Each structure stands twice: as structure tokens, then as C-alpha cells.
């Protein structure tokens, strides 16, 4: 049997290696138009910033090593230019010699990935404007930054790669500006969680410009490039990174008559077969089932791509028995001293799909508070208002984010509820967690909301509360003096029972504290003393204050 694979990074390399393990006699050919195969795509920003110091560490396997170990025909710098499904053949161009030839197949695998978007903005062809996709891109960016004496950089786009690039350019000593069209960075998380990241970026010396986009680039001979924004702002840069998203590479598939999905990716079935049963596809170029919404999604992440590669190889070599169920889009990134993670659906996706949900915020210590070094974890849950099914989760913090997001991801993946979070058994010792882990605590809070023990108000409702609403802050007087929400009056929790007669009944009440716990206790006191319309501000003053804090966009 003869198997052809188009694309040699992540998914494609995984397919090739597993096919050989399953079938020692098969003829396996892998085409890669670039110079390298099987490299650590996700590690590229960290090599630019010298966190990864040795370039060779980026390569999981070289073409020579692949050939020697797996006896696979690796053809780098060779581009498949056309697929002819009716003849079960592909046309290939050797990018070094210019030669073209045809190769037949029994089964074909498409793993072309996704390409960075490069919009047609006036001046975008300047040599100082880069995108980051592969090792040569990385080499060009790093060489330009170091050898041309770059002092200032602008990153266009505040997604995961954009923030990783901003951090690593800052590590190189460059004054770095992020320009983002939306009102927040990192779209997988919702605004109040992203607001924590905004403040941290500013603290790290990043110049952050939100709700603004690039109108054009202005080139002045012998001078830095000027990035001219829609607002009229002008930012000078010695180099610019375009990181405004990716587009699945579907040209080959489309020209071959393969079906595309509504989102523009290659359509595949549960076995990862395209509309042609002898052609499979995987990775960033395909649409997959979103396990929360039930709809299709594009999820360009390395973890799913590698799992898909294993399934494709099994289905080719062993028959179509393995199924790829879909993904929930679990992601994580380091942003200077913070870790930001998300899994499942965020509020924007749930709103777009018309799926009803409840959101709750909690702030918990990363490990036992009495053990030195504990830091705060901000955690947001989104769950069904009817049955408590966990729909999504987001965490921002400095320590222990990774293991908590994985606990939540596993719960979502198996269709679990917030009640399941209260029962999760975790490894506990004071340096690692608390007897009630932050995930357990988030579950307790969500369960209280679901059972009706407490009703919640959200941070963005505060500004539009009806005039007759009684606003209570139950923190201590010292805490209240350090900062409070305008219009809230202070009655410390421990004194609340003595002041119940002073609070008018029959009017709505919203209670806040620092993070929500004391507010919950106050709500329980009030509701059991005849106050009917009482709500607790989810996440308390901490969530409100960070979500409403202004983003200072002045240079350092």
C-alpha cells in the first residue's frame, strides 16, 4: 500500500510515524514544502526571547532522523500543487530544482495547517513586518531584532501567539506595544478575566492599545516604521509582528472538489475522512465537533492535531474503526508571571449559539493560605441553568492553573456537572492545595446558585442597578476605606444582624465583599430574616474593580 502525507509538522509527522509502526511494508511518503519537519511550533516565540537558548531544541525529529528510524520517504522543499482524486494522484513541484512530477496513492492525508492572516493594509509589504509560522520566520525575526539593533516593536493582535511574542520581545529589551482591535486580549477568555491580563501587561511595561486597528504603515527612509492606527494614533516600531489570526489552508482541498464546512475548514466525518473516502484530513485545516455546543468549530491546537494523527493512521492501516469525537478547545498560555487557561465554551460562544448559562466567579489561594507563597487564582465557571452541566471554565493565576484547568476540562469532556466539581478528589498537602481545592470551591459556589441558596449579580450589572436598589458592602471598615464601589454603603458582616432593622424591606438588595464569600454569608442572613430580593455580587469587589479599571495606553 502507498500512503502520501501532505504536511510534515505535528499531525502529519504523527501520521507518518504511526503508519510505519502499524505497517512495516507500506510505502509512506511525506511532502513538506518547508525545510523542516516535526519541529516544536509552539516553542518558536520562546526561542526568539532566549528562553529556549539552543535552536536545535526546537526540532523533535529531523528529516534525516525520520528516514533513518522509520524508513519513511521524507521530501522537504517539495510542494504538492494539485490533487487529482479521480486518478488517485498528486502533482508535486520540487522547490529547489523546479522539477514537477506525479505520485499515485492508495490513501492520502492532508495536514496543511493554517497560515497567518496578512491583510492588504497599505505598507504591509515592508521588510520590517513579520508573521510567525515556521522556523525560517523565527530565524528572520530573531536576526532582525538582534543584528539590526531593534529598540521598539509593535505586535498587531492580542491572541495567544501575540502575547507570547510581546513577552519574548520584551525579554530581548525591546519597547513593546500590543495593538488589538477588540476590547480585550485573549479571546478564549471573557472580558473580566482578560482584564486581569491587561493590568499585568501594563505592570510588565507593555504599551497596550485596545479597541483600535491599523489603518496603514508609513515608511520613512532611515527612520523607524510608523504604525498609523484608525484612531489617529501613531506608534513607531523597528519591527512589527502581525498576529491577527490564522486561516486554514484549504486551497488544495477546494481545488480537488473536497467539501468544505460552513466555517471554511475542510469537512471531515468522525473517522477524519473527507468527502473522498480515500482522503483524510486533520489539524488546523479541518472543522471538528465542539463537544459543548454540538456544532462545528475550528480549533487550531497542537494537542488535538496529534491525537487526530494517531486516529488517522489507525483508520488507514486497520480500517475505519477509530473515531474522533471532537474537542473542547482546552488552551493555556504563559503571560509573563501569569498563566491563563480556558476550556469549553466562553460566554461569547454560548451567547452566539443561544445556549442559556449562569456565570460565577471565585478567587481562591493556589495552596493553603498558611503555607508560604500562596497566590490567588481567579476562576470563572459557566454552567447550565437547568441541570448544572459544566459548559466552560477559565482560570488566571500564577501557580497551579494548569492542573486546575485539566480537572475542569475532564469534567466538561465527560458531560459532568458543577456538583461533580464538589466531589472531585485531589492530591492535598499544604504546599500544593487546600483541603477544599479551588475547583471544589468553585463547585460549591455554583451549586449554591443552582440550588437557589443564593442569587447573583454580575459586575457589569452594577452600573445599571435600579435607583431603589440597596447596595451593601460587608467588608471591614478598613477594607472599605481602601476602595469601594460607588454607591455602596458599608455594614461589616459581623455587625449585619445588629443593623437589620435599619434596612428597608421590599426593595432589591445587592451585596458585595472582597471575593464573594462574605457576601454569600450576608445573603443567607438577609434572606432568612425576611428580605426577599437579595443578590450577591459574583466575584465581589475584586472582580468588579479589575473589570472596570481603565487601561492606560501611554508608553512607559
XYZ file of C-alpha atoms in Angstrom:
556
model
C 0.000 0.000 0.000
C 1.151 3.519 -0.762
C 0.296 6.376 1.568
C 1.010 10.037 0.837
C 1.009 12.728 3.531
C 0.900 16.451 2.758
C 2.387 18.499 5.602
C 5.172 17.448 7.938
C 4.522 19.309 11.195
C 2.627 17.945 14.224
C -0.283 15.959 12.744
C 1.398 14.902 9.506
C 4.554 13.672 11.213
C 2.449 11.791 13.765
C 0.531 10.025 10.979
C 3.746 9.033 9.215
C 5.434 7.585 12.311
C 2.377 5.621 13.423
C 1.716 4.264 9.942
C 5.191 2.779 9.972
C 4.654 1.261 13.406
C 1.450 -0.330 12.154
C 2.675 -1.399 8.713
C 6.368 -2.128 8.195
C 5.914 -2.835 4.497
C 3.863 0.196 3.453
C 5.294 2.833 1.137
C 4.950 6.096 3.100
C 5.889 9.433 1.516
C 5.669 12.742 3.380
C 5.751 16.038 1.457
C 6.766 19.239 3.241
C 7.224 22.439 1.267
C 9.377 23.889 4.018
C 12.864 22.869 5.012
C 11.984 21.254 8.326
C 9.658 18.549 9.651
C 8.441 17.696 13.134
C 9.502 20.844 14.964
C 8.112 22.474 18.105
C 5.878 25.112 16.544
C 4.609 26.244 19.944
C 8.170 26.850 21.133
C 9.111 29.367 18.444
C 8.356 32.572 20.445
C 10.423 31.276 23.353
C 13.462 30.747 21.146
C 13.134 34.330 19.912
C 13.156 35.557 23.525
C 16.081 33.299 24.526
C 14.010 31.286 26.996
C 14.916 28.365 24.725
C 18.561 29.114 24.054
C 19.532 26.294 21.683
C 17.918 26.351 18.246
C 18.323 22.573 17.944
C 15.931 22.072 20.850
C 13.082 23.154 18.549
C 13.376 20.020 16.451
C 11.518 16.952 17.672
C 12.919 14.979 14.748
C 14.934 15.872 11.654
C 14.204 14.638 8.152
C 17.383 12.547 8.296
C 16.422 11.086 11.664
C 12.924 10.314 10.408
C 14.299 8.475 7.402
C 16.776 6.502 9.479
C 14.365 5.441 12.210
C 11.129 4.914 10.305
C 12.325 4.364 6.727
C 9.846 6.999 5.548
C 10.448 8.890 2.327
C 10.651 12.482 3.596
C 10.589 15.043 0.796
C 11.274 18.545 2.102
C 11.141 21.645 -0.098
C 8.621 19.828 -2.279
C 5.141 21.253 -2.651
C 2.026 19.370 -3.696
C 0.356 21.705 -6.172
C -2.663 19.628 -7.197
C -4.692 16.638 -6.079
C -6.432 14.517 -8.728
C -8.841 12.293 -6.769
C -10.233 10.694 -9.926
C -6.736 9.336 -10.707
C -5.676 8.983 -7.057
C -2.610 11.046 -7.786
C -0.932 14.283 -6.735
C 1.239 16.690 -8.695
C 4.405 17.835 -6.948
C 6.876 20.651 -7.582
C 10.447 20.410 -6.311
C 11.075 23.922 -4.993
C 14.844 23.561 -5.348
C 15.090 22.256 -8.930
C 11.745 23.444 -10.295
C 11.002 19.880 -11.478
C 7.381 18.712 -11.438
C 6.193 15.124 -11.224
C 3.208 12.939 -10.332
C 2.854 10.493 -7.447
C -0.005 7.984 -7.092
C -1.556 6.914 -3.791
C -3.849 4.380 -2.203
C -4.640 6.739 0.687
C -3.872 10.433 1.013
C -3.596 12.509 4.205
C -3.979 16.303 4.275
C -2.218 18.099 7.111
C -1.563 21.522 5.580
C -2.179 23.530 8.755
C -3.219 27.170 8.802
C -1.477 30.280 7.544
C -1.206 33.602 9.399
C -3.518 36.310 8.098
C -1.754 39.150 6.313
C -4.409 41.717 5.395
C -3.940 44.118 2.497
C -3.093 47.139 4.621
C -1.157 49.883 2.790
C 2.541 49.429 3.546
C 2.182 45.852 4.837
C 4.905 44.589 2.468
C 7.646 46.426 4.361
C 10.542 44.103 5.244
C 10.194 45.015 8.922
C 6.706 43.457 9.135
C 6.734 39.748 10.017
C 4.380 36.848 10.626
C 5.367 33.795 12.670
C 4.548 30.332 11.385
C 7.718 28.292 10.991
C 11.436 28.078 11.771
C 12.598 30.365 8.938
C 10.142 33.030 10.170
C 11.635 32.641 13.622
C 15.179 32.996 12.330
C 14.289 36.151 10.402
C 12.579 37.790 13.378
C 15.353 36.964 15.805
C 18.100 38.035 13.435
C 16.363 41.318 12.696
C 15.744 42.029 16.379
C 19.327 41.322 17.418
C 21.511 42.245 14.458
C 19.653 45.351 13.287
C 19.640 46.861 16.768
C 15.843 46.978 17.068
C 14.657 49.023 20.022
C 10.875 49.109 19.607
C 8.337 46.516 18.440
C 4.613 46.543 17.738
C 2.570 43.348 17.913
C -0.692 43.546 15.984
C -3.160 41.199 17.674
C -3.597 40.129 21.291
C -4.173 36.400 20.895
C -2.061 33.678 22.487
C 0.783 33.942 19.939
C 0.668 37.733 20.005
C 1.052 37.855 23.776
C 3.805 35.239 23.755
C 5.642 37.282 21.122
C 5.151 40.505 23.092
C 6.579 38.883 26.207
C 9.599 37.486 24.409
C 10.342 40.713 22.545
C 10.195 42.465 25.905
C 12.676 39.899 27.248
C 15.019 40.964 24.422
C 14.814 44.502 25.787
C 12.508 45.988 23.137
C 9.870 48.577 23.991
C 6.787 46.636 23.018
C 3.290 47.762 22.076
C 0.276 45.496 21.561
C -2.492 46.784 19.282
C -5.788 44.878 19.485
C -8.990 45.703 17.605
C -11.248 44.128 20.248
C -11.803 45.475 23.756
C -9.686 42.680 25.230
C -6.753 40.375 24.592
C -7.050 36.558 24.501
C -10.499 35.923 23.045
C -10.861 32.383 24.519
C -11.440 34.036 27.902
C -14.154 36.530 28.792
C -13.585 40.220 29.460
C -13.356 40.228 33.305
C -10.678 37.525 33.157
C -8.823 39.267 30.331
C -8.878 42.474 32.385
C -6.523 40.785 34.867
C -4.146 40.147 31.981
C -4.430 43.774 30.820
C -3.259 45.103 34.173
C -0.417 42.584 34.328
C 0.800 43.507 30.836
C 0.907 47.165 31.824
C 2.808 46.305 35.005
C 5.370 44.490 32.858
C 5.963 47.610 30.768
C 3.850 46.668 27.756
C 2.118 49.540 25.974
C -1.421 48.228 25.423
C -3.816 49.766 22.894
C -7.301 48.238 22.756
C -10.293 48.911 20.503
C -8.048 50.199 17.742
C -6.708 48.807 14.488
C -4.088 49.546 11.856
C -5.030 51.927 9.064
C -1.675 51.880 7.281
C 2.080 51.633 7.730
C 4.204 54.662 6.915
C 7.773 54.226 5.769
C 10.352 56.979 6.182
C 13.833 56.362 4.795
C 16.345 55.737 7.564
C 13.660 56.078 10.229
C 11.549 53.566 12.206
C 8.349 52.337 10.613
C 5.267 54.278 11.719
C 2.174 52.225 12.551
C -0.783 54.517 11.877
C -3.945 53.478 13.719
C -7.615 54.042 12.911
C -7.897 56.395 15.881
C -5.165 58.635 14.518
C -2.542 57.399 16.980
C 0.915 56.797 15.573
C 3.367 54.275 17.029
C 6.958 53.941 15.851
C 8.491 50.494 15.508
C 11.707 48.912 14.295
C 9.820 45.683 13.705
C 6.169 44.649 13.593
C 4.643 41.228 14.237
C 1.299 40.513 12.552
C -0.603 38.127 14.809
C -4.237 38.732 13.944
C -5.283 35.135 13.438
C -4.887 32.231 11.048
C -6.752 30.887 8.048
C -6.974 27.129 7.333
C -5.021 26.177 4.218
C -7.777 24.646 2.113
C -6.746 25.634 -1.416
C -5.638 22.124 -2.419
C -8.747 20.524 -0.938
C -11.078 23.042 -2.542
C -9.499 22.704 -5.984
C -9.752 18.917 -5.655
C -13.502 19.220 -5.129
C -13.433 18.187 -1.459
C -16.255 19.515 0.681
C -15.592 22.483 2.946
C -17.572 23.270 6.078
C -19.555 26.408 6.830
C -16.607 27.854 8.773
C -14.239 27.475 5.829
C -12.309 24.442 7.056
C -12.145 21.022 5.427
C -15.208 18.934 6.291
C -14.451 15.510 7.786
C -16.509 12.713 9.333
C -15.942 11.021 12.688
C -13.173 8.915 11.139
C -11.484 12.098 9.842
C -12.277 11.165 6.238
C -13.024 13.958 3.812
C -15.836 13.784 1.254
C -13.490 11.476 -0.694
C -13.222 8.201 1.280
C -9.563 7.727 0.274
C -8.502 11.162 1.531
C -8.190 12.003 5.228
C -7.546 15.393 6.813
C -6.536 16.643 10.241
C -5.129 19.516 12.238
C -5.664 23.241 11.860
C -7.246 22.919 8.403
C -10.320 20.923 9.443
C -13.593 21.576 11.231
C -14.353 19.375 14.232
C -17.275 18.790 16.564
C -17.364 21.150 19.532
C -18.300 18.899 22.434
C -20.077 21.672 24.360
C -22.143 23.415 21.689
C -22.663 20.378 19.465
C -21.777 22.492 16.431
C -18.678 22.695 14.271
C -15.554 24.592 15.275
C -12.049 25.364 14.108
C -9.644 24.549 16.944
C -6.033 25.119 15.837
C -4.240 23.472 18.754
C -1.305 21.042 18.771
C -2.854 18.583 21.239
C -5.931 17.761 19.148
C -3.819 17.634 15.956
C -1.516 14.986 17.408
C -4.435 12.879 18.648
C -6.084 13.178 15.236
C -2.857 11.983 13.616
C -2.919 8.770 15.615
C -6.573 8.167 14.722
C -5.987 8.792 11.013
C -3.090 6.317 10.930
C -5.178 3.683 12.728
C -8.085 4.142 10.339
C -5.850 3.895 7.275
C -3.902 0.851 8.404
C -6.559 -1.028 10.411
C -9.829 0.046 8.789
C -12.124 2.856 9.848
C -12.670 1.786 13.433
C -11.267 4.724 15.417
C -13.468 7.757 15.991
C -12.502 11.336 16.759
C -15.321 12.608 18.931
C -14.340 16.256 18.882
C -12.690 18.865 21.069
C -13.492 21.335 23.833
C -10.602 23.645 22.948
C -8.558 23.441 26.138
C -5.749 26.001 25.953
C -3.138 27.542 28.207
C -0.510 30.255 27.880
C 2.124 31.987 29.956
C 1.975 35.773 30.019
C 4.995 36.967 31.983
C 4.234 35.880 35.583
C 0.639 34.858 34.870
C -0.794 31.650 33.478
C -4.024 31.968 31.501
C -6.138 28.921 30.654
C -9.555 28.160 29.217
C -11.618 25.106 28.368
C -15.043 24.504 26.890
C -17.210 27.410 25.754
C -16.867 31.039 26.773
C -19.755 33.472 27.218
C -19.410 34.888 23.710
C -19.773 31.443 22.131
C -22.686 30.454 24.355
C -24.474 33.719 23.557
C -23.894 33.226 19.840
C -25.234 29.678 19.966
C -28.230 30.685 22.095
C -27.286 28.349 24.933
C -28.563 29.596 28.336
C -25.987 29.620 31.122
C -25.056 31.032 34.506
C -21.627 32.506 35.239
C -19.883 32.570 38.595
C -16.520 33.954 39.714
C -14.363 32.771 42.587
C -10.963 33.842 43.893
C -9.044 31.222 45.864
C -5.497 30.684 47.087
C -3.369 28.365 44.954
C -2.479 26.364 48.058
C -3.139 26.500 51.798
C -3.055 30.138 52.898
C -0.962 29.433 55.971
C 1.788 27.848 53.878
C 4.171 30.478 52.426
C 3.924 31.545 48.796
C 0.222 31.133 48.085
C -1.099 33.269 45.220
C -4.626 33.997 44.068
C -6.405 32.079 41.332
C -9.271 33.828 39.565
C -11.687 31.196 38.280
C -14.796 31.598 36.156
C -17.353 28.844 35.606
C -20.111 28.786 33.014
C -22.795 26.172 33.581
C -26.312 25.227 32.530
C -29.060 26.952 34.485
C -31.260 23.842 34.239
C -29.142 20.806 35.038
C -25.817 22.304 36.150
C -23.813 20.803 33.287
C -20.409 22.444 33.155
C -20.083 24.340 29.866
C -16.831 26.235 30.239
C -14.138 27.394 32.628
C -11.362 29.971 32.695
C -8.519 30.498 35.154
C -5.951 33.264 35.538
C -3.238 32.990 38.173
C 0.428 32.484 38.917
C 0.559 28.959 40.290
C -1.425 25.746 39.851
C -3.512 26.942 36.902
C -2.540 24.015 34.688
C -3.704 21.226 36.980
C -6.982 23.014 37.802
C -7.895 23.625 34.158
C -7.284 19.951 33.452
C -9.609 18.935 36.296
C -12.277 21.163 34.785
C -11.604 20.005 31.226
C -12.053 16.375 32.211
C -15.366 17.211 33.854
C -16.599 19.020 30.730
C -15.357 16.278 28.415
C -17.410 13.613 30.184
C -20.507 15.802 30.429
C -20.126 16.445 34.150
C -21.934 18.988 36.313
C -20.939 21.559 38.910
C -21.994 19.014 41.534
C -19.214 16.763 40.223
C -16.722 19.521 40.967
C -17.662 19.418 44.644
C -16.799 15.718 44.734
C -13.518 15.781 42.800
C -10.801 14.154 44.865
C -7.458 15.905 44.575
C -3.989 15.373 45.972
C -3.716 17.614 49.021
C -0.800 18.831 51.084
C -0.336 22.451 52.193
C 2.337 23.305 49.554
C 0.044 22.129 46.726
C -3.576 22.870 47.543
C -6.130 23.371 50.295
C -8.362 20.724 51.815
C -11.071 22.334 49.687
C -9.345 22.864 46.355
C -10.200 25.998 44.321
C -12.051 23.741 41.889
C -14.108 22.294 44.750
C -14.830 25.814 45.989
C -15.965 26.926 42.545
C -18.263 23.900 42.504
C -19.703 24.751 45.920
C -20.454 28.310 44.811
C -22.054 27.182 41.546
C -24.110 24.542 43.367
C -25.405 27.182 45.805
C -26.522 29.309 42.859
C -28.132 26.374 41.078
C -29.993 25.204 44.190
C -31.357 28.684 44.897
C -29.450 29.239 48.137
C -28.156 32.470 46.643
C -28.859 34.631 43.624
C -26.031 36.512 41.944
C -25.468 39.831 40.246
C -22.680 40.268 37.713
C -20.046 43.006 37.665
C -21.465 44.641 34.536
C -24.949 44.959 36.084
C -23.770 47.272 38.858
C -23.821 50.453 36.784
C -27.435 49.902 35.728
C -28.986 48.813 39.030
C -32.403 50.396 39.655
C -32.217 53.520 41.793
C -34.162 51.914 44.635
C -31.571 49.106 44.986
C -29.906 48.915 48.388
C -26.175 48.431 47.901
C -24.328 46.807 50.816
C -20.584 46.252 51.195
C -19.973 43.811 54.064
C -16.182 44.040 54.192
C -14.441 45.525 57.208
C -14.304 49.280 57.588
C -10.560 49.250 56.864
C -11.091 47.379 53.603
C -13.914 49.712 52.609
C -11.721 52.784 53.097
C -9.096 51.384 50.724
C -11.593 51.357 47.858
C -15.251 50.642 47.220
C -17.893 50.535 44.513
C -19.610 53.941 44.180
C -23.000 53.998 45.877
C -22.372 51.041 48.227
C -22.717 51.567 51.963
C -20.584 49.696 54.444
C -22.060 47.399 57.091
C -19.411 44.819 58.104
C -20.691 41.246 58.037
C -20.060 40.674 61.735
C -22.319 43.637 62.580
C -25.042 42.965 59.996
C -27.529 41.281 62.347
C -27.481 44.314 64.634
C -28.444 46.602 61.723
C -31.226 44.563 60.090
C -33.903 46.938 61.371
C -32.256 49.825 59.522
C -32.529 48.097 56.111
C -35.874 48.724 54.354
C -37.746 45.605 53.269
C -39.421 45.259 49.919
C -36.519 46.777 47.996
C -33.904 44.889 45.965
C -30.552 44.400 47.680
C -27.127 43.710 46.136
C -24.370 42.648 48.495
C -20.634 42.674 47.868
C -17.486 41.780 49.777
C -13.905 41.174 48.669
C -14.363 37.993 46.596
C -17.909 36.775 47.287
C -17.689 34.547 50.368
C -18.741 37.069 52.995
C -21.313 38.383 50.552
C -22.822 34.893 50.383
C -22.953 34.688 54.182
C -24.638 38.101 54.310
C -27.201 37.000 51.719
C -28.048 33.955 53.828
C -28.555 36.174 56.869
C -30.766 38.589 54.952
C -32.939 36.014 53.158
C -33.603 34.153 56.413
C -34.661 37.397 58.046
C -37.413 38.271 55.604
C -35.538 40.056 52.802
C -36.828 38.553 49.560
C -34.876 40.168 46.713
C -31.225 39.725 47.640
C -28.307 39.097 45.295
C -24.583 38.575 45.861
C -22.081 40.246 43.518
C -20.274 37.314 41.877
C -16.542 37.583 42.476
C -17.092 40.555 44.759
C -15.170 43.823 44.713
C -12.111 42.086 43.253
C -13.854 41.092 40.016
C -15.667 44.440 39.705
C -12.547 46.528 40.334
C -10.334 44.759 37.783
C -13.095 44.625 35.151
C -13.758 48.369 35.425
C -10.141 49.506 35.789
C -9.010 51.812 32.968
C -6.355 50.525 30.583
C -3.533 53.031 30.496
C -2.222 53.118 26.942
C 0.632 55.572 27.409
C 4.202 54.448 26.751
C 6.346 53.641 29.751
